[in-house]
Tab-separated table of C-alpha atoms and ligand atoms in Angstrom:
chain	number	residue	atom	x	y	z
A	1	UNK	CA	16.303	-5.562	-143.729
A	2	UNK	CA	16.115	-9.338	-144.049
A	3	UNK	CA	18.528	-11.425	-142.164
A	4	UNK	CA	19.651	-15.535	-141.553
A	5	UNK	CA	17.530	-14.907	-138.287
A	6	UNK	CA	14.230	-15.281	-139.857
A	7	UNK	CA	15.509	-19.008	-141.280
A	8	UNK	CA	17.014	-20.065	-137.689
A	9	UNK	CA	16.100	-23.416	-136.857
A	10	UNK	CA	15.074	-23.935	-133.373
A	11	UNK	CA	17.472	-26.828	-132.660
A	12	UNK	CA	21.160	-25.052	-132.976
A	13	UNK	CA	23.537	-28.607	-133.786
A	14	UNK	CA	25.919	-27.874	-136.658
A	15	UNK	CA	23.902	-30.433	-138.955
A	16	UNK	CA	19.882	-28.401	-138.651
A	17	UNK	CA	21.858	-25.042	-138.999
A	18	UNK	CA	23.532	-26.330	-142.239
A	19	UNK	CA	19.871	-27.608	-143.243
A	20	UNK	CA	18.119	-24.525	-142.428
A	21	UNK	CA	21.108	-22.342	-144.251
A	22	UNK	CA	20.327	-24.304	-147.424
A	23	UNK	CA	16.934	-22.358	-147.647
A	24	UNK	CA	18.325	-19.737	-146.910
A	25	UNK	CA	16.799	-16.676	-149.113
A	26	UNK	CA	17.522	-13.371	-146.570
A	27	UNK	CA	19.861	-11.962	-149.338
A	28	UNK	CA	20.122	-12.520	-153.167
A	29	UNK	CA	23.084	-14.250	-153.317
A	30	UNK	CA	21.478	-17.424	-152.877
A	31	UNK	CA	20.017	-16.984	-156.528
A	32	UNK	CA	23.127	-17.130	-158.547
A	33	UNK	CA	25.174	-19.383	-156.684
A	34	UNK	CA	25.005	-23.244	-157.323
A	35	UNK	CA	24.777	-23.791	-153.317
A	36	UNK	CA	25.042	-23.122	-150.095
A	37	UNK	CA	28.384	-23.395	-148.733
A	38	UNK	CA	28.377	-24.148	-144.766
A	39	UNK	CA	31.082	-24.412	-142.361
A	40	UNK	CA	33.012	-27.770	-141.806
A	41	UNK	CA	34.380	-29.800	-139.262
A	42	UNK	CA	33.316	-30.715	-135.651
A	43	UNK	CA	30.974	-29.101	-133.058
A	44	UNK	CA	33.904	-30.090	-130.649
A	45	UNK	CA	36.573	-27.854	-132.673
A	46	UNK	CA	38.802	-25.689	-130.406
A	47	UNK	CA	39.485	-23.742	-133.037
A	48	UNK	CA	37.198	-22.031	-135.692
A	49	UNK	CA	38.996	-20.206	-138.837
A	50	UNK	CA	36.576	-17.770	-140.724
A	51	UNK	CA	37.218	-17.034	-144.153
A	52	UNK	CA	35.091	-14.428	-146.649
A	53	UNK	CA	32.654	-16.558	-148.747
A	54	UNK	CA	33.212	-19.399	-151.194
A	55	UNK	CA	34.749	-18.679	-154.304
A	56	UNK	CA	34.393	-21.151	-157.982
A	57	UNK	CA	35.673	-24.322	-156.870
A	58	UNK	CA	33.965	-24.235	-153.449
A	59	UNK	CA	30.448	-23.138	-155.095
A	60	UNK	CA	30.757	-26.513	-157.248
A	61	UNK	CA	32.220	-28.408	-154.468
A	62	UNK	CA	29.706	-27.373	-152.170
A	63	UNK	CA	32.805	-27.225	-149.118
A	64	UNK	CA	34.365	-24.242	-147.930
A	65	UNK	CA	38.219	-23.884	-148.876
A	66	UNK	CA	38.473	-26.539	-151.030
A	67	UNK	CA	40.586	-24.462	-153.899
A	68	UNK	CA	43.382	-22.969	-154.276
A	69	UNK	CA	43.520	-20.559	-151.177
A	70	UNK	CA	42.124	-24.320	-149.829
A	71	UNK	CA	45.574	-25.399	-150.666
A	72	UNK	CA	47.432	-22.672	-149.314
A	73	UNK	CA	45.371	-23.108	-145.466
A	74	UNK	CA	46.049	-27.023	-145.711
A	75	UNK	CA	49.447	-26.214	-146.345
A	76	UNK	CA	49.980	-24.115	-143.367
A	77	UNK	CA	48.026	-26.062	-141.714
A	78	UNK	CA	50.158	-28.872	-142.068
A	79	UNK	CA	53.450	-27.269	-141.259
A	80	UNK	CA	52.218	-27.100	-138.049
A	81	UNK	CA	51.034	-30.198	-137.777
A	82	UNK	CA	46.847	-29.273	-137.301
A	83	UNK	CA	44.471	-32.075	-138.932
A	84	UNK	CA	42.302	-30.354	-140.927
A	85	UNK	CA	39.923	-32.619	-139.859
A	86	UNK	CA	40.205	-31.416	-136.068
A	87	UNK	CA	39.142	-27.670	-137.206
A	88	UNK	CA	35.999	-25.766	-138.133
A	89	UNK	CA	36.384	-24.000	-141.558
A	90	UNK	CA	33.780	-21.726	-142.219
A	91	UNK	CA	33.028	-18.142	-144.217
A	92	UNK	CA	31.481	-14.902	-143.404
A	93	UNK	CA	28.752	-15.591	-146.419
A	94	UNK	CA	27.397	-18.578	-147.243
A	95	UNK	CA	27.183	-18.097	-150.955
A	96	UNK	CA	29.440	-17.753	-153.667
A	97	UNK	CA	29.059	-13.820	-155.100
A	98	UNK	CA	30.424	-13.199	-159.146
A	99	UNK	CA	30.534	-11.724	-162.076
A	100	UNK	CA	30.685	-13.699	-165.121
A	101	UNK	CA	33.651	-12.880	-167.918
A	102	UNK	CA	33.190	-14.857	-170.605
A	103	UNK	CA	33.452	-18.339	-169.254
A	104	UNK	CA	34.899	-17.012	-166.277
A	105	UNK	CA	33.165	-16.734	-162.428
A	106	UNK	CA	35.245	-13.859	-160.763
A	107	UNK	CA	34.398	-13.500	-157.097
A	108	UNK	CA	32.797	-10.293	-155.788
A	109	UNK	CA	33.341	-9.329	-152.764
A	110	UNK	CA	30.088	-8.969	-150.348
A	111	UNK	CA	28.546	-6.207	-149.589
A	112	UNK	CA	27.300	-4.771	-146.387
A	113	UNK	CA	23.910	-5.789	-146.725
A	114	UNK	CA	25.046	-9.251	-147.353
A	115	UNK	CA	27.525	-9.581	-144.709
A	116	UNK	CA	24.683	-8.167	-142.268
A	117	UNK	CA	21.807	-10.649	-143.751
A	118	UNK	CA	23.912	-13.765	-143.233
A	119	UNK	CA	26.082	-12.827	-139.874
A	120	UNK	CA	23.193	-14.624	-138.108
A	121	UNK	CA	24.915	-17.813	-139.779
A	122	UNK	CA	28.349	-17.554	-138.521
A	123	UNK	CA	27.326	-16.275	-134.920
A	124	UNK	CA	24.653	-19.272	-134.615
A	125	UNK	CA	27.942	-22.011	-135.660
A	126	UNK	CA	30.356	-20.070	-132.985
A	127	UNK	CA	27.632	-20.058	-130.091
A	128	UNK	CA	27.421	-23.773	-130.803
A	129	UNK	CA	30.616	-24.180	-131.353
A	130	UNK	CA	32.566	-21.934	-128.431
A	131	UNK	CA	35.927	-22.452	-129.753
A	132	UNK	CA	39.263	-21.051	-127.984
A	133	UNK	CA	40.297	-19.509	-130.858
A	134	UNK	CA	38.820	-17.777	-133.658
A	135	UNK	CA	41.294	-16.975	-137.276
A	136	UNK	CA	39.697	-14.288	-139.344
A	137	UNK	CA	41.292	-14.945	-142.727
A	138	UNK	CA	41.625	-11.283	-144.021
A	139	UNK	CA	39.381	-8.076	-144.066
A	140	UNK	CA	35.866	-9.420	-144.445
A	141	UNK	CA	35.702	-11.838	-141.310
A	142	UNK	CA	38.059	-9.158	-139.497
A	143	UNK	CA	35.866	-6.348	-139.413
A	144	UNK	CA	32.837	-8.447	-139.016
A	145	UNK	CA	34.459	-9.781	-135.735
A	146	UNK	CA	36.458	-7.108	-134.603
A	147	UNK	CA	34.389	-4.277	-136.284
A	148	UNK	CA	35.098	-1.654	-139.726
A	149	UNK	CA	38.360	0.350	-138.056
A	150	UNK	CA	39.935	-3.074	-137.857
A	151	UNK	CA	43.226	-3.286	-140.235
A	152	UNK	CA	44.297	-6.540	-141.144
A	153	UNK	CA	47.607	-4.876	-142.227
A	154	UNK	CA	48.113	-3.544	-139.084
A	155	UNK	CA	46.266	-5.427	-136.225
A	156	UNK	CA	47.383	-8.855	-138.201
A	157	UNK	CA	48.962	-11.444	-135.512
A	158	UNK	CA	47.331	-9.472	-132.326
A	159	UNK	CA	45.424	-11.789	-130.109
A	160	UNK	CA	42.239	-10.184	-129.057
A	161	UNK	CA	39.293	-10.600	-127.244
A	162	UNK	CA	36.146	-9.944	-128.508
A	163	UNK	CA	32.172	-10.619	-127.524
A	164	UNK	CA	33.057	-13.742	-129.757
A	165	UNK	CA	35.736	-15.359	-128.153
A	166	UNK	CA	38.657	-14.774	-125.732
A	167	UNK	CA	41.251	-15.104	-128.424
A	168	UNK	CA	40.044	-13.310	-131.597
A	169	UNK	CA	43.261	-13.217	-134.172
A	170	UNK	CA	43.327	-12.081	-138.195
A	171	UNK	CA	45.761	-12.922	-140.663
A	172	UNK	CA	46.468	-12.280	-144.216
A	173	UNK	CA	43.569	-14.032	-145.917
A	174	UNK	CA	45.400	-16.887	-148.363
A	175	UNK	CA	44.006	-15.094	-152.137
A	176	UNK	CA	45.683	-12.068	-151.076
A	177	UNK	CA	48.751	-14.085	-150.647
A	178	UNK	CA	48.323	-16.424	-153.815
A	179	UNK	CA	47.363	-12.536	-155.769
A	180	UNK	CA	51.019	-10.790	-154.331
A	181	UNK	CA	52.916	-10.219	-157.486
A	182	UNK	CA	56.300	-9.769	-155.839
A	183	UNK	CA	57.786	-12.820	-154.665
A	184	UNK	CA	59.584	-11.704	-151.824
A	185	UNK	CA	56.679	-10.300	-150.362
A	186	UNK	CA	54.389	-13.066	-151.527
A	187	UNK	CA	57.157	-15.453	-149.637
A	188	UNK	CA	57.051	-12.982	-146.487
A	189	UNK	CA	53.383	-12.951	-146.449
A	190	UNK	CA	53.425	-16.733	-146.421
A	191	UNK	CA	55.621	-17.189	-143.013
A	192	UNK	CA	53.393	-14.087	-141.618
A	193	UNK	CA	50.491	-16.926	-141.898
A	194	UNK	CA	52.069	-19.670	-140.319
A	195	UNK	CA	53.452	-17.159	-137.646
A	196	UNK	CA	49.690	-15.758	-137.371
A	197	UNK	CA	47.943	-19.377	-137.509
A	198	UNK	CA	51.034	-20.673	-135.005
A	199	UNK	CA	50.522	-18.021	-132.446
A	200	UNK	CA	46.880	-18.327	-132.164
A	201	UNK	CA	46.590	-21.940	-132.159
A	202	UNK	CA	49.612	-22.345	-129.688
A	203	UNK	CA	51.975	-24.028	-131.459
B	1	URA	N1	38.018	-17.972	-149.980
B	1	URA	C1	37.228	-17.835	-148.891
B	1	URA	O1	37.192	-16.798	-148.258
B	1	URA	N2	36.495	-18.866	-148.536
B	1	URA	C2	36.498	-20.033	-149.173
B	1	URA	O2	35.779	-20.943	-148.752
B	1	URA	C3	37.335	-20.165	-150.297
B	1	URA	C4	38.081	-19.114	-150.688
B	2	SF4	FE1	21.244	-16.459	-146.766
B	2	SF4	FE2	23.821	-15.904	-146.508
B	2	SF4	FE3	22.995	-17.123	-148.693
B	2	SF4	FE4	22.386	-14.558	-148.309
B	2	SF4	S1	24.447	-15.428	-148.603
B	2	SF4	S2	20.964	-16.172	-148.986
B	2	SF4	S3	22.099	-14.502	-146.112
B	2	SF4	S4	22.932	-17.965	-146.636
């Protein structure tokens, strides 16, 4: 099968691997989605935070977390007192994967095939990256990093090493969060994140 490898650029900097992703065509995603959503923030972040692919508002905005789960990272993010700006946001696929319902764009979640084609993506922006932490937000990025028997209900809040970095660590990914229909739980979930996101970037 087709992966990201056969686009890799040569030179590896943040800004020719977000040029060469744009042509990217090593799945189909890339044919219903408005763009190409790469990772943000600094080659000198100590801290990279993977998330599952870009949903509506991130497809449009051509950014990664930009909507609401967007809101609910920047959130946590300031409680404890991280800049944003300091941090490398990025997702496991590059581009946004629906089905339309009426006027509606419902995310999809990736498939196998897709997670595999585009993997090249996210491993070229860590190598260039080497952050001290990595924060798999929810079950996508977790068993890409950590592999399938992973269980972010489980194994949530557990630093780990991994082939990727020394401190590997998964949390509740923020739709799940925003989707909880019970309160208390949605509320408990919330505090789990900070706790997660607090613990791994040592605050
Ligand atoms: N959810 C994700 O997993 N990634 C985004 O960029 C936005 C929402
Ligand atoms: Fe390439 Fe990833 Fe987009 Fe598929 S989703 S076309 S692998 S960038």
């Amino acid at each position: 099968a087709e992966t990201a490898t056969h686009y890799m650029p040569s030179n590896t900097s943040l800004d020719s691997l977000k040029l060469a992703a744009t042509h990217c065509r090593a799945c189909d995603l890339h044919q219903c989605a408005t763009q190409m959503v790469f990772g943000e923030g600094p080659s000198s972040a100590r801290i990279v935070i993977v998330g599952e692919q870009p949903g509506d508002r991130e497809d449009i905005a051509g950014r990664p977390f930009v909507g609401p789960a967007g809101q609910l990272l920047d959130d946590a993010l300031q409680t404890l007192r991280i800049d944003r700006d300091d941090v490398y946001i990025t997702n496991v696929v590059k581009h946004f994967k629906f089905t339309e319902r009426g006027k509606q764009r419902l995310h999809k979640k990736p498939n196998s095939r897709e997670i595999f084609a585009c993997r090249p993506w996210l491993e070229a922006e860590i190598a260039t990256i080497r952050p001290q932490t990595i924060v798999c937000l929810g079950a996508t990025p977790a068993s890409a990093l950590f592999g399938r028997d992973f269980r972010v209900t489980k194994q949530r809040g557990e630093v780990i090493a991994t082939d990727w970095c020394k401190r590997t660590i998964a949390t509740w990914h923020p739709a799940a969060i925003l989707r909880m229909p019970d309160p208390d739980r949605r509320a408990q979930m919330q505090q789990q994140f900070v706790a997660d996101l607090a613990l791994a970037l040592d605050r």
